[in-house]
Each structure stands twice: as C-alpha cells, then as structure tokens.
Short mmCIF file of N, CA and C in Angstrom, two decimals:
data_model
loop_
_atom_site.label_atom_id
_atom_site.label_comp_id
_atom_site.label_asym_id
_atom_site.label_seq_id
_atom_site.Cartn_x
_atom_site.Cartn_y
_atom_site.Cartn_z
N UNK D 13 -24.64 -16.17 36.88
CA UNK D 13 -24.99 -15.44 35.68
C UNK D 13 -25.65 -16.37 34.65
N UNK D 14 -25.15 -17.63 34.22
CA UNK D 14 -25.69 -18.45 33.51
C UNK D 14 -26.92 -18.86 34.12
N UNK D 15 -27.69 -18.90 35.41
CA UNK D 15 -28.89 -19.32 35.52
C UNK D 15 -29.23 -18.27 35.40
N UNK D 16 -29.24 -16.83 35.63
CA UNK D 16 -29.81 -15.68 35.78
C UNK D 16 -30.18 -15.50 33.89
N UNK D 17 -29.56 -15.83 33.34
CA UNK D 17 -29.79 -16.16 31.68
C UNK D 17 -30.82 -16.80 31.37
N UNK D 18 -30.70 -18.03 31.70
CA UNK D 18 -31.78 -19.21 31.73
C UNK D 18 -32.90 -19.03 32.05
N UNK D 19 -32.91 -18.27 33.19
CA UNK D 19 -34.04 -17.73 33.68
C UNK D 19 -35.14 -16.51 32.92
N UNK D 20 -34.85 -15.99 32.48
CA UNK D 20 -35.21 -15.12 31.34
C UNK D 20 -35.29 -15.42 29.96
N UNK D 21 -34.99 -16.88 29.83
CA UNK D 21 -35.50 -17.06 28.68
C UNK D 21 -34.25 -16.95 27.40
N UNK D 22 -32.90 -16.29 27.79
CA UNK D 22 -31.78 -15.63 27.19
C UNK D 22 -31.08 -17.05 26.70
N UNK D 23 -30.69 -18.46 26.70
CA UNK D 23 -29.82 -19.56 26.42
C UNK D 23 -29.30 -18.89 27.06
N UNK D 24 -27.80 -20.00 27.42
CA UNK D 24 -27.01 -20.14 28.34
C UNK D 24 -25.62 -19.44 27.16
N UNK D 25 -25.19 -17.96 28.10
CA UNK D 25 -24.11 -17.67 27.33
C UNK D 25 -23.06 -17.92 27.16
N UNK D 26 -21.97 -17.96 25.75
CA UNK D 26 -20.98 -19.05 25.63
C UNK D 26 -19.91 -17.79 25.35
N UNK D 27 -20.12 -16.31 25.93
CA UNK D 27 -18.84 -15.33 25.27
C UNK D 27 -18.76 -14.17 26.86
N UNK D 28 -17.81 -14.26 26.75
CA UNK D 28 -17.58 -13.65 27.81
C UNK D 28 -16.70 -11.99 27.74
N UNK D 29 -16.88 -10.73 28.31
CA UNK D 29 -15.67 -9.73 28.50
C UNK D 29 -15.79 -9.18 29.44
N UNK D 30 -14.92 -9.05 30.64
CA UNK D 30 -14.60 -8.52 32.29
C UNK D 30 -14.74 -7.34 31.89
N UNK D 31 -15.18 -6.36 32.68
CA UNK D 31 -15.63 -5.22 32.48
C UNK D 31 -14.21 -4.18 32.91
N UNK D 32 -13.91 -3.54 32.24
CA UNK D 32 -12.97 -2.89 32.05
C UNK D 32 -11.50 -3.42 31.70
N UNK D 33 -12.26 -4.71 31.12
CA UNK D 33 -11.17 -6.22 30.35
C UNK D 33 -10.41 -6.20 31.66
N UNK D 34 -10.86 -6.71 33.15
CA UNK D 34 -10.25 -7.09 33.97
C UNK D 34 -10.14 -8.77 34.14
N UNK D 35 -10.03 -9.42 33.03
CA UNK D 35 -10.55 -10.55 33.53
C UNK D 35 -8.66 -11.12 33.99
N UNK D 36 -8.89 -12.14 34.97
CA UNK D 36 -7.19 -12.61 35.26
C UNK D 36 -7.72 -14.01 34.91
N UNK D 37 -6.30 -14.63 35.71
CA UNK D 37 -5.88 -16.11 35.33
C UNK D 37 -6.89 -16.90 36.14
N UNK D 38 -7.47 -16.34 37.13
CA UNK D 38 -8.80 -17.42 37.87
C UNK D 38 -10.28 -16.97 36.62
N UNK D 39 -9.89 -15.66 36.69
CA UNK D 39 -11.25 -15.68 35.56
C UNK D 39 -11.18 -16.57 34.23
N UNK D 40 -10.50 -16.67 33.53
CA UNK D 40 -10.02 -17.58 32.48
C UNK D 40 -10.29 -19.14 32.78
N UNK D 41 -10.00 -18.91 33.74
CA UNK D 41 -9.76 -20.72 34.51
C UNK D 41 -11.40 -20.73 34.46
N UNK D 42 -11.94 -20.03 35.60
CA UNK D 42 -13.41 -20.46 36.09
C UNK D 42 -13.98 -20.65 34.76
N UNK D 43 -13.87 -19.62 33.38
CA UNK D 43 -14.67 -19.54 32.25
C UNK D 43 -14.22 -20.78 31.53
N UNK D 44 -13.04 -21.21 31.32
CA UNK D 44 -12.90 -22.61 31.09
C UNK D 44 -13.22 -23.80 31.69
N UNK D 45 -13.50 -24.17 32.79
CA UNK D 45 -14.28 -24.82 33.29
C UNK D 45 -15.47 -24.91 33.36
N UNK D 46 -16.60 -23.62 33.19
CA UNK D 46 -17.80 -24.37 32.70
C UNK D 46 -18.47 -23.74 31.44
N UNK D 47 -17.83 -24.09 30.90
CA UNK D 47 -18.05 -24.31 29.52
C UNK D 47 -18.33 -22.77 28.70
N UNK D 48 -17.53 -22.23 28.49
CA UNK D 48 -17.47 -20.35 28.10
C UNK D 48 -16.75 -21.01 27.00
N UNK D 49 -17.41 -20.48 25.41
CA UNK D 49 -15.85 -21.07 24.24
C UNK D 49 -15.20 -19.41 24.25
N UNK D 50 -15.47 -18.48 24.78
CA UNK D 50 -14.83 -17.33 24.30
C UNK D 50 -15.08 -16.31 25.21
N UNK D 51 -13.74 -15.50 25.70
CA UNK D 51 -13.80 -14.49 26.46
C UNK D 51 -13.01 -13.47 25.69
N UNK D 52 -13.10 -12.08 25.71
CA UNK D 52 -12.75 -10.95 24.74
C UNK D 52 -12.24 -10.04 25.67
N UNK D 53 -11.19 -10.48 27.00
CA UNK D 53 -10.95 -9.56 27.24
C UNK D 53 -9.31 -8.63 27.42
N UNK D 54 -9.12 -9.29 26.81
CA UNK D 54 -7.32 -8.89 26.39
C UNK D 54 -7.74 -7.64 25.45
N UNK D 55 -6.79 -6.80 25.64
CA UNK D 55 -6.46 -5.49 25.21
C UNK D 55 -5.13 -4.90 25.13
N UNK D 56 -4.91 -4.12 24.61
CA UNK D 56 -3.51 -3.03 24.26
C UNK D 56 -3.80 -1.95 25.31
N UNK D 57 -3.07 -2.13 26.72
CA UNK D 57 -3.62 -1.94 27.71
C UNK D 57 -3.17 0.01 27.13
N UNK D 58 -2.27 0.76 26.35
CA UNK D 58 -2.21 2.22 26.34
C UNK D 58 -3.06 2.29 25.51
N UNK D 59 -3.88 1.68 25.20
CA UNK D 59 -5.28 2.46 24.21
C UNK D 59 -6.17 3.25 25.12
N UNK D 60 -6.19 2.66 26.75
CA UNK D 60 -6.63 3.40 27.66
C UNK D 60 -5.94 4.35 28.24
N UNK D 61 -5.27 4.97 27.88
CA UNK D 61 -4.33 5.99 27.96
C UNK D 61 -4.86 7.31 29.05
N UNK D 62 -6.17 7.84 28.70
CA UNK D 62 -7.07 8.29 29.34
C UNK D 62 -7.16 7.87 31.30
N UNK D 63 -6.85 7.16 31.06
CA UNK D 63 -7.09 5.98 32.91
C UNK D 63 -5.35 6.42 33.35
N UNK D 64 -4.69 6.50 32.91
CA UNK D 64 -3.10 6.40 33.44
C UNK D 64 -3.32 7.33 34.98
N UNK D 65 -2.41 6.47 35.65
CA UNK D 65 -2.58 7.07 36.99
C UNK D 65 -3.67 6.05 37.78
N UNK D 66 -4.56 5.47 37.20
CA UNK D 66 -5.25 4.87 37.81
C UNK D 66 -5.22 3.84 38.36
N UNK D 67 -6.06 2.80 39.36
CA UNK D 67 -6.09 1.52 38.74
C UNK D 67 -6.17 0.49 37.65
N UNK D 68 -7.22 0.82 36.91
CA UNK D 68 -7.55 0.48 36.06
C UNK D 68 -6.71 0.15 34.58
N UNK D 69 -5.98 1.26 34.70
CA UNK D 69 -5.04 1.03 33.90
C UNK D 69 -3.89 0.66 34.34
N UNK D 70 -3.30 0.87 35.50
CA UNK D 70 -1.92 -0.12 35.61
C UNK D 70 -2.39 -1.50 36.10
N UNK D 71 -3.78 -1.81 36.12
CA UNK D 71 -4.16 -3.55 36.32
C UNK D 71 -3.63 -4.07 34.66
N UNK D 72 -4.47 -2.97 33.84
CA UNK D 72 -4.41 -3.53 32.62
C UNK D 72 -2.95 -3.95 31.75
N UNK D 73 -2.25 -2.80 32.15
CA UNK D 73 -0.86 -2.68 31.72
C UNK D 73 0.03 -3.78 32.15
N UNK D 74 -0.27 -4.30 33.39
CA UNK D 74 0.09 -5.57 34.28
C UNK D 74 0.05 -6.54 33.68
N UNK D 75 -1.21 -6.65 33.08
CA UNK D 75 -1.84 -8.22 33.18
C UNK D 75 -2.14 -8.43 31.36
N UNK D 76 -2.34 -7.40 30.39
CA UNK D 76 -2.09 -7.35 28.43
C UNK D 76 -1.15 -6.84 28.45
N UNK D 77 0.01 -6.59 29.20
CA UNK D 77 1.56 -6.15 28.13
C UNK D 77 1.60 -7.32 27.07
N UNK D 78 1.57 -7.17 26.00
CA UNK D 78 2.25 -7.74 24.71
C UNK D 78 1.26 -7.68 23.69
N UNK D 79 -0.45 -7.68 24.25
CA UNK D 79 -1.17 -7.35 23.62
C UNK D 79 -1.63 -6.34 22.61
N UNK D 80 -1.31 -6.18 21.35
CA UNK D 80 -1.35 -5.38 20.35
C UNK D 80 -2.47 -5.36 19.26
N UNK D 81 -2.06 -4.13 18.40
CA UNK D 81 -3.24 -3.91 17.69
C UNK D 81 -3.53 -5.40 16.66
N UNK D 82 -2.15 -5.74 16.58
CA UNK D 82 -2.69 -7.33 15.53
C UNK D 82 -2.65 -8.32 16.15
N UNK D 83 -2.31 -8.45 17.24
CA UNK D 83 -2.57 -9.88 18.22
C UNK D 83 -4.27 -10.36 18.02
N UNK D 84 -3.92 -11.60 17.63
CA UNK D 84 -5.15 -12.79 17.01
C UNK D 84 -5.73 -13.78 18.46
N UNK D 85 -7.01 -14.02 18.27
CA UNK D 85 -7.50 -15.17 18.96
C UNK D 85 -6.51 -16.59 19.30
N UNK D 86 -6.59 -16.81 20.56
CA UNK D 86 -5.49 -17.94 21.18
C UNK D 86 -6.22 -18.56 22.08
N UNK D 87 -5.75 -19.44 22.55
CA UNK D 87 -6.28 -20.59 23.25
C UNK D 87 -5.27 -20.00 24.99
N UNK D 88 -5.54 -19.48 25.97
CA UNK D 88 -4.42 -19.19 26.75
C UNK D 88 -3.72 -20.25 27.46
N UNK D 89 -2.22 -20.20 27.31
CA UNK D 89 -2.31 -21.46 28.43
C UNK D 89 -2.63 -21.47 29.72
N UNK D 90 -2.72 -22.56 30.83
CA UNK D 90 -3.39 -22.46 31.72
C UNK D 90 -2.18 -21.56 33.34
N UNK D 91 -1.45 -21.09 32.75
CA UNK D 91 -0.23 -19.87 33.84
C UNK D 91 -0.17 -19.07 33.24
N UNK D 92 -0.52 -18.70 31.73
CA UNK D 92 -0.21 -17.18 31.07
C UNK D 92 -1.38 -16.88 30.05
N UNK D 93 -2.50 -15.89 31.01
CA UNK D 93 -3.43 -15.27 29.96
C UNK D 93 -2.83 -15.00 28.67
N UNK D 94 -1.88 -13.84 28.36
CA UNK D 94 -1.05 -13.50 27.48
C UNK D 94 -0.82 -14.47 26.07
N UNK D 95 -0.37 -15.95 26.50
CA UNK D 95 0.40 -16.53 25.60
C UNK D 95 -0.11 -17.80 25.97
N UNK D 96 -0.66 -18.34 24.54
CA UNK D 96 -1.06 -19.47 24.16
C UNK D 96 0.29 -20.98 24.88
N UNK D 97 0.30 -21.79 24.67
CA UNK D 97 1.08 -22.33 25.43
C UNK D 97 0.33 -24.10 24.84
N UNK D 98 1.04 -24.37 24.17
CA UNK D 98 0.63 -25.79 22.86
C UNK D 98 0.65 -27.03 24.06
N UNK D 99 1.38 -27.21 25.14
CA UNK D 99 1.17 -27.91 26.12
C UNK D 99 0.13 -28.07 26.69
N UNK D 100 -0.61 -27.28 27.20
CA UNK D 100 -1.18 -27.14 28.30
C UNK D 100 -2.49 -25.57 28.04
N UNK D 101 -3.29 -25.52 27.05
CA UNK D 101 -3.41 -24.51 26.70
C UNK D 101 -5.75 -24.84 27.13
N UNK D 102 -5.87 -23.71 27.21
CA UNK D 102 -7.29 -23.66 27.95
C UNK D 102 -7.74 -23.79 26.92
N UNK D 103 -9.14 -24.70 26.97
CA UNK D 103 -10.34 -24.91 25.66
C UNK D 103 -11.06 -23.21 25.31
N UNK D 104 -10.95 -22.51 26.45
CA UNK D 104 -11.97 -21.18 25.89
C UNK D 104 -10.87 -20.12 24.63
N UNK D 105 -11.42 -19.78 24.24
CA UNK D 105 -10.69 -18.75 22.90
C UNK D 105 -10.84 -17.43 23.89
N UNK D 106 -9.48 -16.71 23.54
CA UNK D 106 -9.16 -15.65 23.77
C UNK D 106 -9.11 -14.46 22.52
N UNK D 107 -9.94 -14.02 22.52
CA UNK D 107 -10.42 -13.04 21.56
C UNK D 107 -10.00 -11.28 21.84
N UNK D 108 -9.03 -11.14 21.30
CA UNK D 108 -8.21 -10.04 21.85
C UNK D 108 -9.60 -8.82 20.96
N UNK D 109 -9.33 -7.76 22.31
CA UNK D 109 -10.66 -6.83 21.77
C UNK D 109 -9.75 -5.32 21.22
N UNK D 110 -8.41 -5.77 19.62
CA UNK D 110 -7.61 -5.21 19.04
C UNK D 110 -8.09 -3.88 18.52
N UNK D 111 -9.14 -3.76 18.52
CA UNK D 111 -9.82 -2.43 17.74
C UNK D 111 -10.33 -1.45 18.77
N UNK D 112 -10.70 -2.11 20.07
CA UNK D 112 -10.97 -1.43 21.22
C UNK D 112 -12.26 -0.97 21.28
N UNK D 113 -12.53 -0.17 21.90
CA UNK D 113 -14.11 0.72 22.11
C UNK D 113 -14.24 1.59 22.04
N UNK D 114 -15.13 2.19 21.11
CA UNK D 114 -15.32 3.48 20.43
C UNK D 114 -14.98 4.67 21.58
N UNK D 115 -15.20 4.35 22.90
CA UNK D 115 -14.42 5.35 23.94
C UNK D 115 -13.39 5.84 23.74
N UNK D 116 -12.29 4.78 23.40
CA UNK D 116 -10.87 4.96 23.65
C UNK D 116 -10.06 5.62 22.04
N UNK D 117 -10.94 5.56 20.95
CA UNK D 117 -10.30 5.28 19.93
C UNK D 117 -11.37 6.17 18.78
N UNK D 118 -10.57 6.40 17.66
CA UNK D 118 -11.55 7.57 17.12
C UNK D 118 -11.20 6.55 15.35
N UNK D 119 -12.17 7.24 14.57
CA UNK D 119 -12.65 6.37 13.36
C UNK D 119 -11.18 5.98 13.09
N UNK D 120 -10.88 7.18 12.55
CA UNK D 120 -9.39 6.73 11.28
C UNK D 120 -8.60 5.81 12.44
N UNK D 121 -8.20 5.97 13.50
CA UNK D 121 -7.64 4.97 14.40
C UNK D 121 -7.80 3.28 13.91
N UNK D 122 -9.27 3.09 14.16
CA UNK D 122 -9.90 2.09 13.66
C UNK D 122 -9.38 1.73 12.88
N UNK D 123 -9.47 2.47 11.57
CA UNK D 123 -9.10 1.90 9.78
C UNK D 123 -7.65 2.02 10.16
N UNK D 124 -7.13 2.40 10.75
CA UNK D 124 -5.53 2.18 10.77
C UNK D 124 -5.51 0.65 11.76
N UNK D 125 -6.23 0.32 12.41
CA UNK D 125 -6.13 -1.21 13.03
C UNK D 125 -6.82 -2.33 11.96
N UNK D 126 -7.34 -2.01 11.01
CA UNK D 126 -7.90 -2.44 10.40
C UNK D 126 -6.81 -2.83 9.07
N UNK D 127 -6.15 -1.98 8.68
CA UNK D 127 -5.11 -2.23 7.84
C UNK D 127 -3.70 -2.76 8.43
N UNK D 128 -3.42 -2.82 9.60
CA UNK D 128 -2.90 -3.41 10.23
C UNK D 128 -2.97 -4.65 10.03
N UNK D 129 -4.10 -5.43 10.36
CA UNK D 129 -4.54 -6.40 10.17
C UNK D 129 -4.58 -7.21 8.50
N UNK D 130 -4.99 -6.37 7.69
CA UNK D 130 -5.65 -6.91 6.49
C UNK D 130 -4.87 -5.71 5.44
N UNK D 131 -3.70 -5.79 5.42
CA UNK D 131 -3.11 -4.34 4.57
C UNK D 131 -3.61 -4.33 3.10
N UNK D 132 -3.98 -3.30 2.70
CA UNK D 132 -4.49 -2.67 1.56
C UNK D 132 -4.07 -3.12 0.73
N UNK D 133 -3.85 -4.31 -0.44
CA UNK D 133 -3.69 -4.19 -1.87
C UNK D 133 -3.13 -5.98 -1.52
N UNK D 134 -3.23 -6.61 -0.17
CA UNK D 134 -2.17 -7.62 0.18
C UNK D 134 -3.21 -8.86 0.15
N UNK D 135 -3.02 -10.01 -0.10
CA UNK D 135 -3.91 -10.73 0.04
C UNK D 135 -3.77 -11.33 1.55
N UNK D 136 -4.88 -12.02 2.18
CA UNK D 136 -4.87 -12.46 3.68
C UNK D 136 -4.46 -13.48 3.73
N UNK D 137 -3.64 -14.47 4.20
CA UNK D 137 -3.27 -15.76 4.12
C UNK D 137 -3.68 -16.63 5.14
N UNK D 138 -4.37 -16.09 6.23
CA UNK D 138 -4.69 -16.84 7.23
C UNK D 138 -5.55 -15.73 7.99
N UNK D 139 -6.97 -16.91 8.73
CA UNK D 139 -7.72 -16.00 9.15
C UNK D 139 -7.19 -14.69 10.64
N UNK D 140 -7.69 -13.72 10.44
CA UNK D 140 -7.49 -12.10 10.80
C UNK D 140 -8.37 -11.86 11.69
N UNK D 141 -8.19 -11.23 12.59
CA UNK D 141 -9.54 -10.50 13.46
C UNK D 141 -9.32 -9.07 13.58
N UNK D 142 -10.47 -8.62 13.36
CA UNK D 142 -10.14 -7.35 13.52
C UNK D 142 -11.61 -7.26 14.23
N UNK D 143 -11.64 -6.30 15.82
CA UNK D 143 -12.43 -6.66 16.64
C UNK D 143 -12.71 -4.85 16.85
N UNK D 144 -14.12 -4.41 17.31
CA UNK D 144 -14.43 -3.48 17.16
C UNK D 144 -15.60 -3.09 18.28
N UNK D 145 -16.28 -2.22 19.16
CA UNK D 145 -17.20 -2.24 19.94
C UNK D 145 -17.89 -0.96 20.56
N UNK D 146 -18.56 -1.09 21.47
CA UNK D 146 -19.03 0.39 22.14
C UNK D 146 -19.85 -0.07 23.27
N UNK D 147 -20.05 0.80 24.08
CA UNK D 147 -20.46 0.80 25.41
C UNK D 147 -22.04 1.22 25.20
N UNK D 148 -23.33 0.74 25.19
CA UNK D 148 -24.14 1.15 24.49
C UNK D 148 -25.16 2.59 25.69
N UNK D 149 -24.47 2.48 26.68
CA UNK D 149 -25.47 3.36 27.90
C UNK D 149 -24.88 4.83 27.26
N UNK D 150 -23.61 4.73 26.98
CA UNK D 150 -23.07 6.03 26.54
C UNK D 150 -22.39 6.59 24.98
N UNK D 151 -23.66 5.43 24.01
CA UNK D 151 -23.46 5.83 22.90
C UNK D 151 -24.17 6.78 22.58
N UNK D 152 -23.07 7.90 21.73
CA UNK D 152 -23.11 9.20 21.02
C UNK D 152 -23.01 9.44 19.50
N UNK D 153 -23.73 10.58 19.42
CA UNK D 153 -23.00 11.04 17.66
C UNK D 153 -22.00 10.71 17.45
N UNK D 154 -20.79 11.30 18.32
CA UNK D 154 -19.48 11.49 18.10
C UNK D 154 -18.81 10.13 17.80
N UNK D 155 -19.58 9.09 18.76
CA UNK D 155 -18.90 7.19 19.22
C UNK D 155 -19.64 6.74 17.39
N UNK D 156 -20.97 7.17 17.21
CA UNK D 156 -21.71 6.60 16.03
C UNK D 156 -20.83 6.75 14.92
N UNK D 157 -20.38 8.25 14.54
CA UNK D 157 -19.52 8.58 13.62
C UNK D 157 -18.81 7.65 13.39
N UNK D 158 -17.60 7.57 15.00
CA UNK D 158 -16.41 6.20 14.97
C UNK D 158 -16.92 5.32 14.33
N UNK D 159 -17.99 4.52 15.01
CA UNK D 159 -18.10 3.56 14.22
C UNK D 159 -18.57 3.48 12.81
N UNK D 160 -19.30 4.17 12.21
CA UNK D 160 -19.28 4.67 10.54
C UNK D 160 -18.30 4.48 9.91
N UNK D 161 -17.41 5.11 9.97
CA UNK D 161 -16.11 5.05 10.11
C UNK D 161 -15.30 3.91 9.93
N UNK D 162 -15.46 3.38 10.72
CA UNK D 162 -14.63 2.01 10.29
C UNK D 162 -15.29 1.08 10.23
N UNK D 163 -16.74 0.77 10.31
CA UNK D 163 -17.30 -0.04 9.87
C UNK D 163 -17.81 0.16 8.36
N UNK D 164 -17.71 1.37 7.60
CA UNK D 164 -17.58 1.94 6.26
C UNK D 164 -16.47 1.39 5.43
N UNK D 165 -15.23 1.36 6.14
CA UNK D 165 -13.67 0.77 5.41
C UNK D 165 -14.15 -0.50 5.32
N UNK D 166 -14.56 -1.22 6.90
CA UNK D 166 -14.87 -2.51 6.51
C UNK D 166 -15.27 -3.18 5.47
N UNK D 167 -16.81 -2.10 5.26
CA UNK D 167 -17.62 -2.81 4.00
C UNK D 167 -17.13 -2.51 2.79
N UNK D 168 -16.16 -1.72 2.42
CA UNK D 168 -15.76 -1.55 1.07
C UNK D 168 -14.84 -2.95 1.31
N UNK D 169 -14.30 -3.76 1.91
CA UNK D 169 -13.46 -4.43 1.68
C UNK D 169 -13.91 -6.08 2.03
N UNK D 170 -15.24 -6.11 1.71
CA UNK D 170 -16.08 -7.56 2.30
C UNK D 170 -16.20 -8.10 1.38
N UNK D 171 -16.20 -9.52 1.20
CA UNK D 171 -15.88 -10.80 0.65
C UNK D 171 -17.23 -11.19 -0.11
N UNK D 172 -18.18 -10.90 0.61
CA UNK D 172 -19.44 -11.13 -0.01
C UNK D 172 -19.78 -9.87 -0.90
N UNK D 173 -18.99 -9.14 -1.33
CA UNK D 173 -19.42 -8.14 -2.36
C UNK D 173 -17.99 -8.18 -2.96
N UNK D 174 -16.92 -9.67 -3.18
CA UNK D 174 -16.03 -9.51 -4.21
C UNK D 174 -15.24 -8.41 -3.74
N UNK D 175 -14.86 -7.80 -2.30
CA UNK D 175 -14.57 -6.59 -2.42
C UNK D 175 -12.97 -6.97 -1.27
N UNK D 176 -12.68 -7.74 -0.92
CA UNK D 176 -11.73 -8.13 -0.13
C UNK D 176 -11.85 -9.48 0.85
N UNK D 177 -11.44 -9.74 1.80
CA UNK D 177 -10.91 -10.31 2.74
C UNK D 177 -12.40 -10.25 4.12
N UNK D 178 -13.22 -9.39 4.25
CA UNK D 178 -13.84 -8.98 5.50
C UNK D 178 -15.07 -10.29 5.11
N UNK D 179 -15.09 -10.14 6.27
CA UNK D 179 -16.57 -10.91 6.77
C UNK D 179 -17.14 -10.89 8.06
N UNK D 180 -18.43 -10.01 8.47
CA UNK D 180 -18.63 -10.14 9.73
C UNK D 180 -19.27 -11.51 10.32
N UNK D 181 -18.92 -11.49 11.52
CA UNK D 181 -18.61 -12.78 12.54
C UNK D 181 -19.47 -12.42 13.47
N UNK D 182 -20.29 -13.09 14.15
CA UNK D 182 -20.38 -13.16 15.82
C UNK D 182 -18.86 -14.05 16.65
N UNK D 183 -18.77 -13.18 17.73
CA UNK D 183 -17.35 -13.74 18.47
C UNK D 183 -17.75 -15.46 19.15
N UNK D 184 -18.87 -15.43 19.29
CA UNK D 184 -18.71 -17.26 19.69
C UNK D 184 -18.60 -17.91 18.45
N UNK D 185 -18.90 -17.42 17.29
CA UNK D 185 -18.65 -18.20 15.93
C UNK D 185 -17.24 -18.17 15.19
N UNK D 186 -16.33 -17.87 16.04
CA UNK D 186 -14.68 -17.77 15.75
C UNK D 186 -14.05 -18.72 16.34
N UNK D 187 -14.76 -19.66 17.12
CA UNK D 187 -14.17 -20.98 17.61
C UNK D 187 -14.05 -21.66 16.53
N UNK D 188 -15.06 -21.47 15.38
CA UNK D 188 -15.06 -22.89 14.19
C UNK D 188 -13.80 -22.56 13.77
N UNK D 189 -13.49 -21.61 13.80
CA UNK D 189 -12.07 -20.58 12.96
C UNK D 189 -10.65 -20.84 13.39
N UNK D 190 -10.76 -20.20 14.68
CA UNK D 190 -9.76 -20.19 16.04
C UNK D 190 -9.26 -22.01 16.52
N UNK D 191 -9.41 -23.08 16.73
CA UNK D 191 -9.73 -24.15 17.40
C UNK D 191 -8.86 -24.68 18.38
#
C-alpha cells in the first residue's frame, strides 16, 4: 500500500483504519514496524449494534471490549491492543474512532459524545479527542445532516473563536499531542 501511494504521487501514508475497525494485534505490530504514527481503529464495539449476529460484530466485541465513548489516544502495548502498557508499549498512536461513523450514530448522539468528552460549562484539563467520520461512497442527506449536527456543537465551542476547548486536528497531527 505504501508503494502503491508513492506511486501516484500521494506521500507515503502515516494513519491508518482496518476496515470495519478490524485491525488485531499483528495489524498493530506490522503498522508499528514500518513506520504508521497512527491507526484509528478501536471502537465501542455496540455502536454497531446493527451487525449483532454477525461476524463483524462479535470480532469487534472480542477484540474493543472496554473501548468507550471517552476512551483517549494510547500508545498500545505490544500483547494488548486495548490497553496502553508503560513497559512495553508500541510507537504507533491508537486513536480510538469514539464518535463513530455517521452510519452507526445519529447527530444528537454525536453532541452527546461530544459532551462526554468536553462537558458543557467545565473547563478541559488535559487534551480530549473527540473523533467523528463517514463512509464517503454512501454519503447522504440524512449522514450530512449527522454531521451538521455535531460538527455545528463543535463550532460553537472552538478555541479559535474564544468559544471553548475545540480545535480541529488532522489524526496524524495528534502524535505532537498523544506522545
């Protein structure tokens, strides 16, 4: 994939998310080894609630139990995606994808993960992620709305308008943050 990048002219990409956030403990590994600072694919595996019965979702349920709506960027250690581990812990950032994808999750949802994170009237004491996305082959009115929606709460509450705590990020630029 990284020459298939190169090749097109794209730089060599440094962020990674397994597609249906399947990534495991060899995927983590391989992405830490050549040189990935960030993979996004930890999730709150009943946000997919929709999948139950499936694979897909009892892989997920397996492999993010503990993963929640406020679980923050970690370093994984190198035996437990899940949990950072100060010993022995992988150089790539684990960027939990807490807000989910406009598939699974509807606006006010959002602003309720969002205050989760950054509660209303509270000051932030340490940096927050609040992570947000969409599938773009099967974006809709309905997914656009979502994101309106809570990307609307967001901006009433952004830092560069004196207005709170928010600031948007690109996810490989949360390593300076994360370390």
């Amino acid at each position: 994939a990284v020459q298939l990048f190169a090749q097109h002219g794209l730089g060599r990409p440094t962020s990674f998310r397994a597609g249906g956030w399947t990534a495991d403990l060899g995927t983590l590994r391989a992405l830490d080894a050549t040189g990935f600072a960030v993979d996004s694919s930890a999730m709150r595996p009943d946000r997919i609630a929709s999948w139950r019965g499936y694979l897909l979702y009892d892989w997920n349920e397996a492999n993010w139990t503990g993963i929640t709506d406020t679980s923050q960027p970690y370093h994984p250690s190198d035996t437990d995606i899940t949990q950072g581990a100060p010993a022995r812990p992988m150089r790539v950032l684990e960027v939990p994808d807490n807000g989910i994808l406009v598939d699974y999750i509807t606006g006010p949802a959002m602003v309720a993960v969002y205050e989760a994170n950054a509660p209303e009237g509270r000051p932030v004491t340490q940096p927050t992620l609040f992570q947000v996305g969409f599938h773009p082959p099967n974006f809709s009115a309905t997914y656009q709305l979502r994101m309106e929606t809570a990307l609307s709460h967001v901006d009433a509450h952004l830092a560069s308008a004196d207005r709170g705590p928010a600031v948007y990020a690109r996810i490989s630029d949360l390593t300076r943050v994360w370390r």
